PDB file of C-alpha atoms in Angstrom:
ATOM      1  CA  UNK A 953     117.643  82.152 148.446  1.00 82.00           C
ATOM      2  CA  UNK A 954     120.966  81.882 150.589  1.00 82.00           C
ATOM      3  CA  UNK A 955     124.586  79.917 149.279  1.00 84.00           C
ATOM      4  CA  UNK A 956     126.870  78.702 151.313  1.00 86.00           C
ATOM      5  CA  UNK A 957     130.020  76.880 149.574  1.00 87.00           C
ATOM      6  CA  UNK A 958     130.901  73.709 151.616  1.00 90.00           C
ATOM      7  CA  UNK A 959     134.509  73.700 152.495  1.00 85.00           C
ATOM      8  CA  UNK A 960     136.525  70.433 152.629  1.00 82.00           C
ATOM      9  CA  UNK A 961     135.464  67.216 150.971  1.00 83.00           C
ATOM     10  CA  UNK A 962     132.458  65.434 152.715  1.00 87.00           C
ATOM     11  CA  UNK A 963     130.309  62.482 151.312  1.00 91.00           C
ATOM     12  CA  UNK A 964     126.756  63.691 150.242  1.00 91.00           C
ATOM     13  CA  UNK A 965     124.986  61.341 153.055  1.00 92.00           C
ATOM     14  CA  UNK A 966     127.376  63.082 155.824  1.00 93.00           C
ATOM     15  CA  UNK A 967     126.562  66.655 154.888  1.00 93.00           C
ATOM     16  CA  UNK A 968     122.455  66.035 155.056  1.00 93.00           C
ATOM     17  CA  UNK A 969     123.115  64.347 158.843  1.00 93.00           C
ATOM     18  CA  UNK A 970     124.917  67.568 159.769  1.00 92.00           C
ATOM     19  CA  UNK A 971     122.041  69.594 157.993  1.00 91.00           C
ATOM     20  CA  UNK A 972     119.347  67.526 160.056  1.00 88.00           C
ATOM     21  CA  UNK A 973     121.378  67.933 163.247  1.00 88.00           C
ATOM     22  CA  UNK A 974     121.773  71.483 163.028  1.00 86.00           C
ATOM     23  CA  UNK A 975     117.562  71.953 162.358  1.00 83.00           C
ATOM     24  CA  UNK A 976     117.064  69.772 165.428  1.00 82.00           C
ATOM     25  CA  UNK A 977     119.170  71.853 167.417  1.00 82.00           C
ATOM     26  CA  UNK A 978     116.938  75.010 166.201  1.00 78.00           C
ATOM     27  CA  UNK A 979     113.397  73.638 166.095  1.00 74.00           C
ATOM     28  CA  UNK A 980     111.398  71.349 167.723  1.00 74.00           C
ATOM     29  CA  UNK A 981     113.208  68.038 166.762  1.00 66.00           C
ATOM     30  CA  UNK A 982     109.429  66.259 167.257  1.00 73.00           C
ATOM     31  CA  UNK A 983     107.894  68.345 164.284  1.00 78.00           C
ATOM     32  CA  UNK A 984     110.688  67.860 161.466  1.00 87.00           C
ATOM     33  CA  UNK A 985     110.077  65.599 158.456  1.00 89.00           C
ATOM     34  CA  UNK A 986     111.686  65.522 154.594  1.00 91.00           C
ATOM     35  CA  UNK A 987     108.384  66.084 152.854  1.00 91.00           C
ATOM     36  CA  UNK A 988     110.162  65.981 149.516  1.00 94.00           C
ATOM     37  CA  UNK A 989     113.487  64.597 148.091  1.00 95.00           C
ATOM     38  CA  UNK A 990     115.420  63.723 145.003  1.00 96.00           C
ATOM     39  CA  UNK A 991     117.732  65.055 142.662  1.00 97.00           C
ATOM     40  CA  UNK A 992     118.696  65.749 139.003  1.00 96.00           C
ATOM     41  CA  UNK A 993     121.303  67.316 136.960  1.00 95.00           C
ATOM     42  CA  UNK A 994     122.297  70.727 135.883  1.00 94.00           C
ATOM     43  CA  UNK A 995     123.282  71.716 132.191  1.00 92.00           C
ATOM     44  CA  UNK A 996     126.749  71.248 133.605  1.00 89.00           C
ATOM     45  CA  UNK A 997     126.603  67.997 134.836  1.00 91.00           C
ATOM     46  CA  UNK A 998     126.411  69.151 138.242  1.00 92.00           C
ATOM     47  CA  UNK A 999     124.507  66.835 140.487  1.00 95.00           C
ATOM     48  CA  UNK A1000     122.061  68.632 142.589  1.00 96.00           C
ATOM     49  CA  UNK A1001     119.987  66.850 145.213  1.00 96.00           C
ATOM     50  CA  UNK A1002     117.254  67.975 147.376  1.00 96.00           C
ATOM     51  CA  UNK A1003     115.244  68.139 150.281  1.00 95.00           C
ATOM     52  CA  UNK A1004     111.932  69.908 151.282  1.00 93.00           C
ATOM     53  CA  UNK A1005     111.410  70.297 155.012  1.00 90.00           C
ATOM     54  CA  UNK A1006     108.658  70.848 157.230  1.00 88.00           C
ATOM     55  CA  UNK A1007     109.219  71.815 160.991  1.00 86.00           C
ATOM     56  CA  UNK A1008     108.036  74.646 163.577  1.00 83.00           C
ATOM     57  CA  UNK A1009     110.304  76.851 165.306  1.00 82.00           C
ATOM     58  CA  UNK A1010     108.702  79.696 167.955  1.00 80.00           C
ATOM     59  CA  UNK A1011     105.666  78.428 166.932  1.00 80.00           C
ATOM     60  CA  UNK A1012     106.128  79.138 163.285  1.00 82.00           C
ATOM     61  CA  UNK A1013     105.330  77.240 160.360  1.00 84.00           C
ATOM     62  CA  UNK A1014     108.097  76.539 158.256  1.00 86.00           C
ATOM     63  CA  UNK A1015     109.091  74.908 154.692  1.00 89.00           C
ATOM     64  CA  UNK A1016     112.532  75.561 154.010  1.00 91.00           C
ATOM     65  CA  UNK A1017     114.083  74.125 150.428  1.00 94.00           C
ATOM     66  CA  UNK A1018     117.738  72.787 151.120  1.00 95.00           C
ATOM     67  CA  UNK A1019     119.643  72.045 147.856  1.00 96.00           C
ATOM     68  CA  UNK A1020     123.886  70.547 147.390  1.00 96.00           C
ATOM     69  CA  UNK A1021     125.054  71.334 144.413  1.00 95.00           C
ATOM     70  CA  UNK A1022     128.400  69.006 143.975  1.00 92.00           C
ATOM     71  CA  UNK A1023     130.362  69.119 140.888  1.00 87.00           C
ATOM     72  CA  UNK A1024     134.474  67.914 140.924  1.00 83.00           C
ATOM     73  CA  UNK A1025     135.671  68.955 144.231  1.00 82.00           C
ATOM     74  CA  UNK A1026     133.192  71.769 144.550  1.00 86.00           C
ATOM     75  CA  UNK A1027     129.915  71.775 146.955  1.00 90.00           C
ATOM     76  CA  UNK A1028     127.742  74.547 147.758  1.00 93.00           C
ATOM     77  CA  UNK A1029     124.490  74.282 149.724  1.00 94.00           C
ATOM     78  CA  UNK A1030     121.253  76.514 148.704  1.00 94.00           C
ATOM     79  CA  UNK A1031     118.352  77.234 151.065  1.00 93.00           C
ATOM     80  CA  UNK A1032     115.339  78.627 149.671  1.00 92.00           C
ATOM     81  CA  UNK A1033     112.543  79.788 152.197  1.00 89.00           C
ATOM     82  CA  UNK A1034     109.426  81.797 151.297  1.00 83.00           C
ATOM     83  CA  UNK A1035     107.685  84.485 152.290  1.00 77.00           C
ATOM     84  CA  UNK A1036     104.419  84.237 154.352  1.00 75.00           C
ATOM     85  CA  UNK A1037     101.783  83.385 151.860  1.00 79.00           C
ATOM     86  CA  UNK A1038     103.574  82.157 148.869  1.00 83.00           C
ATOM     87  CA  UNK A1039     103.194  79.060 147.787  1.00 88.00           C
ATOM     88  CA  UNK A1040     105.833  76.613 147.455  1.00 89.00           C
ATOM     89  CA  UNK A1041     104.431  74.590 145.218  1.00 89.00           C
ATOM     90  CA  UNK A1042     104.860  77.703 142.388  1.00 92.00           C
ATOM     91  CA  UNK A1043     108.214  78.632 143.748  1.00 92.00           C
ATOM     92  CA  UNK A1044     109.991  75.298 143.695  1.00 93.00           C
ATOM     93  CA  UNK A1045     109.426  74.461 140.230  1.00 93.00           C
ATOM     94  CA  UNK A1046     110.550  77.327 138.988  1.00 93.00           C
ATOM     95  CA  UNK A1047     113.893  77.242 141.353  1.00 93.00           C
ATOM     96  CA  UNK A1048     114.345  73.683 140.223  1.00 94.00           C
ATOM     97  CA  UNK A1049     114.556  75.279 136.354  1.00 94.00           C
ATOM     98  CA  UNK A1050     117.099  77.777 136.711  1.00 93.00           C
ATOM     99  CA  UNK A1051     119.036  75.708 138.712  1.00 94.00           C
ATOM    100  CA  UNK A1052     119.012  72.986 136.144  1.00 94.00           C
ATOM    101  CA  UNK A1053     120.931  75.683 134.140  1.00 93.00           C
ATOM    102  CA  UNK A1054     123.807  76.638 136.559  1.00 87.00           C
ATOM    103  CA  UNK A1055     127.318  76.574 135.844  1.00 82.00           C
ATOM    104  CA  UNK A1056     129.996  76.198 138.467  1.00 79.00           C
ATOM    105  CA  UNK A1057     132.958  77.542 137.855  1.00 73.00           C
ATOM    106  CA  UNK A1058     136.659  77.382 139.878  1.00 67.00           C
ATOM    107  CA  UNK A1059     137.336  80.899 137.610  1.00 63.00           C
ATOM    108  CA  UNK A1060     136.003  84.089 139.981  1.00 54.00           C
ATOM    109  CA  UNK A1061     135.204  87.248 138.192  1.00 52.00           C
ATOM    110  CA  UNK A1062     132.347  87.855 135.869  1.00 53.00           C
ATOM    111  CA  UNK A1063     131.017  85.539 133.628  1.00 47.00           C
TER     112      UNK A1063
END
């Protein structure tokens, strides 16, 4: 699992078109489709949405996770890809839980 924070202040809808351009620059842009979408909350009231892709690239399968986390003025994006032969199906769930109890903080340092 990968984070990236977002810089700047972007609406939700205009950061998943840049996402989608990007993996159609990378992949062949005839074998991408959202398999899975949606979003909840975390135990901070961050609102985390979601979207589970499906697409080839060199001839490889691949189902990459793509998560924004937004809370206040803060956005980071999460990509979760697996390991030949694990199931995403197990994995994702269990993601989806301990991101459901994530804090975001402005403070740095330990916590």
């Amino acid at each position: 699992m990968v984070a990236d924070r977002v810089t700047g202040k972007q609406r939700v809808s205009v950061l998943w078109e840049k996402l989608d351009i990007e993996m159609r620059g990378r992949a062949d842009a005839r074998s991408i489709e959202v398999e899975d979408r949606g979003v909840f909350l975390t135990q901070s009231e961050a609102k985390v949405w979601y979207r589970t892709y499906r697409y080839r690239l060199g001839g490889v399968k691949l189902r990459p996770v793509y998560y924004l986390i937004r809370q206040d003025d803060q956005s980071y994006w999460l990509t979760l890809t697996t390991a030949d032969g694990v199931d995403l199906e197990v994995v994702k769930p269990i993601v989806d839980v301990i991101l459901k109890r994530v804090i975001i903080s402005s403070e740095t340092g330990r916590h």
